[in-house]
Coordinates of C-alpha atoms and ligand atoms in Angstrom, one line a residue:
Chain A
M1 CA 2.9 29.5 20.4
A2 CA 0.0 30.0 17.7
G3 CA 2.9 27.4 15.6
R4 CA 2.7 24.7 18.3
V5 CA -0.8 25.0 18.2
L6 CA -1.0 24.5 14.7
R7 CA 1.2 21.7 14.5
A8 CA -0.2 20.0 17.5
S9 CA -3.9 20.5 16.0
I10 CA -2.7 19.0 12.6
P11 CA -2.9 15.0 13.6
I12 CA -5.6 15.7 15.6
V13 CA -8.0 16.9 13.0
L14 CA -6.5 14.1 10.7
L15 CA -7.3 11.2 13.1
V16 CA -11.0 12.8 13.7
A17 CA -11.5 13.1 9.9
G18 CA -9.9 9.8 9.4
A19 CA -12.0 8.3 11.9
A20 CA -15.3 10.0 10.3
S21 CA -14.1 8.5 7.1
I22 CA -13.7 5.2 8.6
A23 CA -17.4 5.3 10.2
A24 CA -19.3 6.8 6.7
G25 CA -17.5 4.0 4.9
V26 CA -18.9 1.5 7.4
K27 CA -22.6 3.5 7.6
F28 CA -23.4 4.7 4.7
N29 CA -21.8 3.8 1.7
T30 CA -24.2 1.2 -0.7
H31 CA -24.1 1.0 -3.9
E32 CA -26.4 -0.9 -6.2
V33 CA -24.9 -3.6 -8.4
L34 CA -26.1 -5.8 -10.8
A35 CA -25.6 -9.3 -10.4
Q36 CA -26.5 -12.4 -12.1
I37 CA -28.1 -15.0 -8.9
E38 CA -28.8 -17.8 -9.8
Q39 CA -32.4 -19.2 -9.6
K40 CA -33.5 -22.9 -8.9
Q41 CA -36.9 -22.8 -10.3
S42 CA -37.8 -22.3 -13.9
A43 CA -38.0 -18.6 -15.4
P44 CA -41.7 -16.9 -14.4
K45 CA -44.1 -15.6 -17.8
D46 CA -44.1 -12.3 -17.0
L47 CA -41.8 -10.0 -14.9
P48 CA -41.8 -6.1 -14.6
G49 CA -39.4 -4.5 -17.1
G50 CA -39.4 -7.2 -19.2
P51 CA -39.2 -10.6 -19.0
S52 CA -36.9 -12.3 -21.2
A53 CA -34.2 -9.5 -20.7
M54 CA -34.2 -10.1 -17.4
W55 CA -33.3 -14.0 -17.5
M56 CA -30.7 -15.7 -19.1
Q57 CA -30.6 -19.5 -20.1
R58 CA -26.8 -20.7 -20.1
G59 CA -26.0 -23.2 -22.6
T60 CA -27.9 -23.9 -25.7
A61 CA -31.6 -23.4 -26.1
G62 CA -33.2 -26.4 -24.5
Q63 CA -30.2 -28.1 -22.8
Q64 CA -30.7 -27.4 -18.9
G65 CA -28.5 -25.7 -17.0
P66 CA -28.4 -23.3 -14.3
Q67 CA -30.8 -20.2 -14.5
Y68 CA -29.7 -16.8 -14.0
I69 CA -32.1 -13.4 -13.2
A70 CA -30.6 -9.7 -13.0
T71 CA -31.2 -8.5 -9.9
W72 CA -29.9 -5.2 -8.1
L73 CA -28.3 -6.0 -4.4
K74 CA -27.3 -3.0 -2.1
E75 CA -23.6 -3.5 -1.0
T76 CA -22.1 -2.3 1.3
E77 CA -18.2 -0.5 1.6
P78 CA -17.0 -3.6 3.1
Q79 CA -18.6 -6.4 0.4
L80 CA -17.5 -3.8 -2.0
I81 CA -13.9 -4.1 -0.9
Q82 CA -14.7 -8.2 -0.8
E83 CA -15.6 -8.0 -4.2
V84 CA -13.2 -6.2 -5.3
T85 CA -10.6 -8.4 -4.3
V86 CA -11.6 -11.0 -6.9
G87 CA -11.9 -8.6 -9.6
G88 CA -15.5 -9.0 -9.2
L89 CA -16.9 -5.9 -10.4
R90 CA -16.6 -3.2 -12.9
L91 CA -18.1 -0.5 -14.4
A92 CA -20.9 -1.1 -16.9
E93 CA -22.3 1.8 -19.6
G94 CA -24.1 4.1 -18.3
G95 CA -22.3 4.4 -15.0
K96 CA -23.9 1.1 -13.2
I97 CA -21.4 -1.5 -10.7
E98 CA -22.3 -4.7 -12.4
R99 CA -20.5 -7.8 -11.5
T100 CA -18.1 -9.7 -13.7
Y101 CA -19.0 -13.0 -13.3
S102 CA -22.1 -14.5 -12.3
G103 CA -22.8 -17.7 -9.9
D104 CA -19.9 -18.4 -7.7
T105 CA -17.4 -16.0 -6.8
P106 CA -14.6 -16.4 -8.2
S107 CA -10.9 -17.2 -6.4
L108 CA -9.1 -14.9 -7.5
C109 CA -8.8 -11.6 -9.0
P110 CA -7.4 -12.0 -12.9
T111 CA -4.6 -9.0 -12.6
Chain B
M1 CA 29.9 12.5 15.8
T2 CA 27.5 12.9 19.0
T3 CA 27.5 10.3 21.4
S4 CA 23.8 7.8 21.4
S5 CA 21.7 8.7 24.2
R6 CA 18.0 7.8 22.7
S7 CA 15.3 6.6 25.2
G8 CA 15.2 3.0 26.0
V9 CA 12.2 1.5 24.1
V10 CA 13.4 3.4 20.9
A11 CA 16.5 2.0 21.0
R12 CA 15.4 -1.4 21.4
L13 CA 12.5 -1.0 18.1
V14 CA 15.7 -0.5 16.2
R15 CA 17.5 -2.9 17.4
W16 CA 14.7 -5.7 16.9
R17 CA 13.6 -4.1 13.7
G18 CA 14.0 -6.7 11.9
W19 CA 11.9 -9.0 14.3
I20 CA 9.4 -6.9 14.8
Q21 CA 8.4 -6.8 10.8
A22 CA 9.0 -10.8 11.1
A23 CA 6.3 -11.1 13.6
F24 CA 4.1 -8.9 11.4
L25 CA 4.5 -10.8 8.5
L26 CA 2.8 -13.5 10.5
V27 CA -0.3 -11.1 10.6
W28 CA -0.3 -10.3 7.3
L29 CA 0.1 -14.1 6.1
D30 CA -3.0 -15.3 7.7
P31 CA -2.2 -18.0 10.0
L32 CA -5.4 -18.5 11.2
L33 CA -6.8 -18.8 7.4
L34 CA -9.3 -15.7 8.2
R35 CA -9.0 -14.4 4.8
L36 CA -10.6 -11.0 5.8
H37 CA -11.1 -9.4 2.6
T38 CA -14.1 -7.3 3.7
V39 CA -11.2 -5.4 5.8
C40 CA -8.0 -2.9 4.1
S41 CA -4.8 -4.0 6.0
P42 CA -2.4 -0.8 6.3
V43 CA 0.3 -2.5 3.9
F44 CA 1.3 -3.5 0.5
H45 CA 0.2 -7.3 0.8
C46 CA -1.1 -8.5 -2.4
Y47 CA -5.0 -9.8 -1.5
S48 CA -4.4 -12.4 -4.5
C49 CA -1.6 -14.2 -2.3
P50 CA -3.0 -17.4 -0.8
L51 CA -1.5 -16.5 2.3
A52 CA -3.5 -12.6 2.7
T53 CA -5.4 -11.9 6.0
F54 CA -6.6 -9.1 4.4
A55 CA -7.3 -6.4 1.1
C56 CA -4.4 -4.6 0.1
P57 CA -5.2 -0.9 0.5
I58 CA -4.0 -0.1 -3.1
G59 CA -5.5 -2.2 -5.1
V60 CA -8.7 -1.2 -3.5
L61 CA -8.0 2.3 -3.9
A62 CA -7.5 1.9 -7.5
N63 CA -10.2 -1.1 -8.2
F64 CA -12.8 1.8 -6.5
S65 CA -11.5 4.7 -9.0
A66 CA -12.4 2.3 -11.6
I67 CA -16.0 2.2 -10.4
H68 CA -16.1 5.5 -9.5
V69 CA -17.1 5.1 -6.0
F70 CA -14.8 6.8 -3.3
P71 CA -13.1 4.4 -0.8
F72 CA -14.4 5.9 2.7
L73 CA -12.8 2.6 4.8
A74 CA -9.7 2.8 2.7
V75 CA -9.1 6.3 2.8
G76 CA -10.0 6.4 6.6
L77 CA -7.5 3.6 7.3
L78 CA -4.8 5.2 5.6
V79 CA -5.5 8.6 7.0
V80 CA -5.7 7.5 10.6
I81 CA -2.6 5.5 10.7
G82 CA -0.8 8.3 8.7
A83 CA -1.9 10.9 11.4
L84 CA -1.1 8.5 14.1
V85 CA 2.4 7.3 12.9
G86 CA 3.5 8.9 9.7
S87 CA 5.2 5.8 7.3
L88 CA 6.4 4.1 11.1
L89 CA 4.9 0.8 9.6
C90 CA 6.8 1.2 6.1
G91 CA 9.7 0.4 8.4
Y92 CA 8.3 -2.0 10.5
A93 CA 4.8 -3.4 9.5
C94 CA 5.0 -3.7 5.6
P95 CA 6.1 -7.0 4.1
F96 CA 7.1 -5.8 1.1
G97 CA 9.0 -3.5 2.8
F98 CA 10.9 -6.5 4.9
L99 CA 11.4 -8.4 1.6
Q100 CA 13.8 -5.2 0.4
D101 CA 15.4 -5.2 3.2
L102 CA 16.1 -8.5 3.2
V103 CA 17.6 -9.0 -0.1
G104 CA 19.2 -5.6 0.4
K105 CA 21.6 -7.4 3.3
I106 CA 23.2 -9.2 0.7
P107 CA 26.5 -7.2 0.1
T108 CA 26.4 -6.0 -3.2
P109 CA 27.2 -2.0 -3.7
K110 CA 24.5 0.0 -3.3
V111 CA 23.8 3.0 -5.4
H112 CA 22.5 6.3 -4.0
L113 CA 20.2 8.5 -6.3
P114 CA 18.9 11.6 -5.7
G115 CA 15.8 11.6 -3.0
W116 CA 13.6 14.0 -5.5
L117 CA 13.3 10.7 -7.5
G118 CA 10.6 9.9 -4.8
Y119 CA 8.1 12.0 -6.3
T120 CA 8.0 10.0 -9.2
R121 CA 5.4 8.0 -6.4
Y122 CA 3.1 10.4 -6.8
A123 CA 3.3 10.1 -10.7
V124 CA 2.4 6.6 -10.0
L125 CA -0.3 7.5 -7.8
G126 CA -2.2 9.8 -9.4
G127 CA -1.7 8.3 -12.5
L128 CA -2.0 4.0 -12.6
V129 CA -3.8 3.8 -8.9
L130 CA -6.1 6.8 -9.5
A131 CA -6.4 8.4 -13.4
V132 CA -5.9 5.2 -15.4
P133 CA -8.7 2.9 -13.8
F134 CA -10.7 6.0 -13.3
F135 CA -11.0 7.1 -17.1
W136 CA -10.1 3.8 -18.7
G137 CA -11.1 0.9 -16.1
E138 CA -9.6 -1.9 -14.8
G139 CA -8.9 -3.7 -18.0
H140 CA -6.1 -1.1 -19.2
P141 CA -3.0 -3.0 -19.6
L142 CA -1.7 0.1 -17.0
F143 CA -4.0 -0.7 -14.6
F144 CA -2.1 -0.5 -11.2
C145 CA -2.8 -3.9 -10.3
R146 CA -1.6 -5.2 -14.0
V147 CA 1.4 -4.0 -13.6
C148 CA 2.3 -4.1 -10.1
P149 CA 5.6 -6.0 -8.8
A150 CA 3.6 -7.1 -5.2
G151 CA 1.0 -8.5 -7.5
A152 CA 3.3 -10.4 -9.4
L153 CA 5.6 -11.8 -6.8
E154 CA 2.4 -12.5 -4.2
G155 CA 0.0 -13.0 -6.1
W156 CA 0.8 -14.9 -9.6
L157 CA 3.9 -16.4 -8.9
P158 CA 2.2 -18.8 -5.7
N159 CA -1.0 -19.4 -8.1
A160 CA 0.6 -20.2 -11.3
T161 CA 3.0 -22.4 -9.7
K162 CA 0.2 -23.9 -7.8
A163 CA -1.9 -24.8 -11.4
A164 CA 0.8 -26.0 -13.3
I165 CA 1.3 -27.9 -10.5
D166 CA -2.5 -29.5 -10.5
S167 CA -3.1 -29.3 -13.8
G168 CA 0.8 -29.0 -16.1
V169 CA -0.1 -25.5 -17.2
F170 CA 1.9 -22.7 -16.3
V171 CA 0.6 -19.8 -17.1
W172 CA 2.6 -16.7 -17.2
A173 CA 1.6 -13.0 -15.9
N174 CA 1.7 -10.1 -18.6
P175 CA 4.9 -9.2 -20.2
L176 CA 4.5 -5.8 -19.0
K177 CA 3.8 -7.0 -15.0
L178 CA 7.0 -9.8 -15.8
G179 CA 9.3 -6.8 -16.7
V180 CA 8.5 -4.8 -13.8
L181 CA 9.1 -7.6 -11.4
V182 CA 12.3 -8.6 -12.6
F183 CA 13.6 -4.8 -12.5
V184 CA 12.6 -4.4 -8.8
V185 CA 14.0 -8.2 -8.0
V186 CA 17.2 -6.8 -10.3
A187 CA 16.8 -3.5 -8.3
M188 CA 16.5 -5.1 -4.5
F189 CA 20.6 -5.8 -5.0
V190 CA 21.8 -2.3 -5.9
K191 CA 20.0 0.0 -3.9
W192 CA 17.8 0.2 -0.4
R193 CA 14.2 -0.4 -1.0
P194 CA 13.9 0.7 -4.4
W195 CA 10.3 -0.1 -4.6
C196 CA 9.7 2.2 -1.5
T197 CA 11.9 4.9 -2.3
L198 CA 11.0 5.5 -6.0
L199 CA 7.8 3.9 -6.7
C200 CA 5.4 2.9 -4.1
P201 CA 2.4 4.3 -4.1
L202 CA 1.0 3.9 -0.3
G203 CA 4.6 5.0 0.4
G204 CA 3.6 8.0 -1.2
I205 CA 0.7 8.2 0.8
F206 CA 2.3 7.4 4.2
G207 CA 5.4 9.9 3.5
L208 CA 2.6 13.0 3.0
F209 CA 1.9 12.0 6.7
N210 CA 5.1 12.9 8.0
R211 CA 4.8 16.2 9.1
G212 CA 1.9 15.6 10.4
S213 CA 1.8 12.9 12.4
L214 CA 1.6 12.5 16.4
L215 CA 4.5 10.6 16.1
V216 CA 7.3 13.2 14.6
L217 CA 11.0 12.9 14.3
R218 CA 13.0 15.8 15.8
Y219 CA 16.2 17.3 14.4
D220 CA 18.0 19.2 17.0
G221 CA 20.7 21.4 14.8
H222 CA 22.4 22.6 18.2
A223 CA 23.4 19.7 19.0
C224 CA 24.4 18.1 15.7
S225 CA 27.9 18.8 15.1
G226 CA 27.2 18.3 10.8
C227 CA 29.6 15.5 11.0
G228 CA 26.8 13.2 9.0
Q229 CA 26.1 10.1 10.7
C230 CA 22.9 10.3 10.0
S231 CA 23.2 10.3 6.8
R232 CA 25.2 7.3 6.4
L233 CA 22.9 6.0 8.7
C234 CA 19.9 6.3 6.4
K235 CA 20.0 3.8 3.8
Y236 CA 17.2 5.1 1.9
D237 CA 18.3 8.7 0.1
V238 CA 16.8 10.6 3.1
L239 CA 19.1 13.7 4.2
P240 CA 17.9 13.1 8.2
G241 CA 19.7 16.9 8.9
G242 CA 17.9 18.7 5.6
N243 CA 14.6 17.5 6.9
V244 CA 13.9 14.4 9.3
N245 CA 10.4 14.5 8.5
N246 CA 10.5 14.0 4.6
T247 CA 8.3 12.7 2.3
Q248 CA 10.8 10.2 1.4
C249 CA 11.3 8.7 5.2
I250 CA 10.0 5.4 6.0
R251 CA 11.2 6.0 9.6
C252 CA 12.9 3.2 10.1
L253 CA 14.2 5.2 12.9
E254 CA 17.9 4.0 12.7
C255 CA 19.0 7.9 12.2
T256 CA 18.4 8.4 16.0
K257 CA 21.0 6.9 17.1
C258 CA 22.4 9.8 16.3
E259 CA 21.4 11.9 19.5
A260 CA 20.3 15.1 17.2
I261 CA 18.0 13.3 15.8
R262 CA 14.9 11.9 18.4
V263 CA 11.4 10.1 18.0
G264 CA 8.6 12.8 19.8
C265 CA 5.4 13.5 19.6
A266 CA 3.7 16.5 17.8
L267 CA 1.9 17.4 21.3
G268 CA 5.2 18.3 23.1
R269 CA 7.1 20.7 23.2
G270 CA 10.3 21.0 20.3
S271 CA 10.8 21.3 17.1
N272 CA 9.5 19.2 14.0
G273 CA 13.0 19.2 12.4
E274 CA 12.1 21.6 10.2
Q275 CA 15.2 23.7 10.6
C276 CA 18.6 22.6 10.4
G277 CA 21.8 23.8 12.2
P278 CA 24.4 25.7 10.0
A279 CA 26.6 22.8 10.6
G280 CA 24.0 20.1 9.3
A281 CA 22.4 19.9 6.3
I282 CA 24.9 21.7 3.9
R283 CA 28.0 19.8 5.1
Q284 CA 25.9 16.3 5.1
R285 CA 25.0 16.9 1.3
R286 CA 28.5 18.0 0.5
E287 CA 29.7 15.1 1.9
R288 CA 27.4 12.7 0.1
K289 CA 28.1 14.4 -3.0
G290 CA 31.8 12.5 -2.9
S291 CA 30.1 9.1 -2.4
R292 CA 27.3 7.9 -4.8
L293 CA 28.5 4.1 -3.8
Y294 CA 28.3 2.5 -0.1
P295 CA 29.6 -0.3 0.5
Ligands
SF4_301 S1 -1.6 -6.2 -7.7 FE1 0.4 -5.2 -6.4 S2 -1.8 -3.1 -6.0 FE2 -3.1 -4.7 -6.8 S3 -3.4 -5.6 -5.2 FE3 -1.9 -7.1 -5.4 S4 -0.6 -5.6 -4.6 FE4 -2.5 -4.9 -4.8
SF4_302 S1 6.8 2.2 0.9 FE1 5.2 0.6 -0.1 S2 6.5 -1.1 -0.2 FE2 7.6 -0.1 1.0 S3 7.6 -0.5 2.9 FE3 6.1 1.4 2.6 S4 3.8 0.2 2.2 FE4 5.5 -1.0 2.0
SF4_303 S1 15.2 9.7 7.7 FE1 16.0 8.2 9.5 S2 13.8 7.8 10.0 FE2 13.8 8.2 8.1 S3 14.4 6.6 6.4 FE3 15.8 8.0 6.6 S4 17.0 6.8 8.9 FE4 15.0 6.2 8.5

């Protein structure tokens, strides 16, 4: 009898745990991702935390090209899943997550 | 041999298994071009495939391990599916399993390997899917997606072919990935579902739930005459008479053609099939020993 109750309770407990994990993934599992976001206007002279370090100019000096600003984005777990399907995330120095691309999302995972 | 008196639903499921697998293929191959890659599927289908509706759960586990984030969604989905039906989706829904079944139908002699070799799936899961990405990142040559045969077949091959048509340059996959693909494809001709039974980390995960899922297989030692029919019905090297809710079982349900094995619900009465009647497993093992090759 006790064995049967135990056997019947295992899948129920697993179902509840699985559903709770899904809910946690959708609701709470948010992470900061360092992304290079294309910026339309020119770089401002002063940005808090080191202006020149925050800005990247594509191409050689003096050339006009898209400008990118390093930005921390909050991404939910579904967004992280979408990013990894194109090989779009890696672990940077210091344990931070960063995008492997700047500008448009790649269409394919490089592996 | 015992005659079959299975419930009509299970009998029909088994009879229509190939068609059910084909119908599921349509779900995974993104016929509506939805590309819902924010959601994992519960099957082994590469998200690099130009026709992939959902994200591959193993690719997600490996990549999340590489960025040190716990994949609550992917784990939750696998736990829910596992708790409901164990590895039933391997038998009825997974496209890579279906492909192996189709190739396996080519009438070449098939070898049987010991069931314990299925534990290598956990080495692949722990090593290539979790540990290598966690400690060395996604750039490591043994990162699972870099050696995955489904990725090679469904991702690299169509994309490299399309790129070759567009640009005239064919880009080869890395030699290890190609080697694994060739090995698995060749193995499909000489063993039923070699990837599933020996190496698939997702099948390994689902297999862990077979004993604790709502859907269970029940083995009735008293109805078993020890004829070994269930072992012959099982093409995947599980000994159903020994432990029908084995981690190696892909739940094709073929063995339920013997009336000693039935589909049941964990909430209902009856054993989960851990025990075996005296005439069962021992005699089956003896019989299996004498026939390593199936026609
Ligand atoms: S390469 Fe393999 S593990 Fe990676 S996403 Fe594709 S099918 Fe999944
Ligand atoms: S073992 Fe893996 S490849 Fe085989 S059917 Fe299951 S998930 Fe698919
Ligand atoms: S034990 Fe039965 S259900 Fe499992 S793989 Fe073998 S025949 Fe299929």
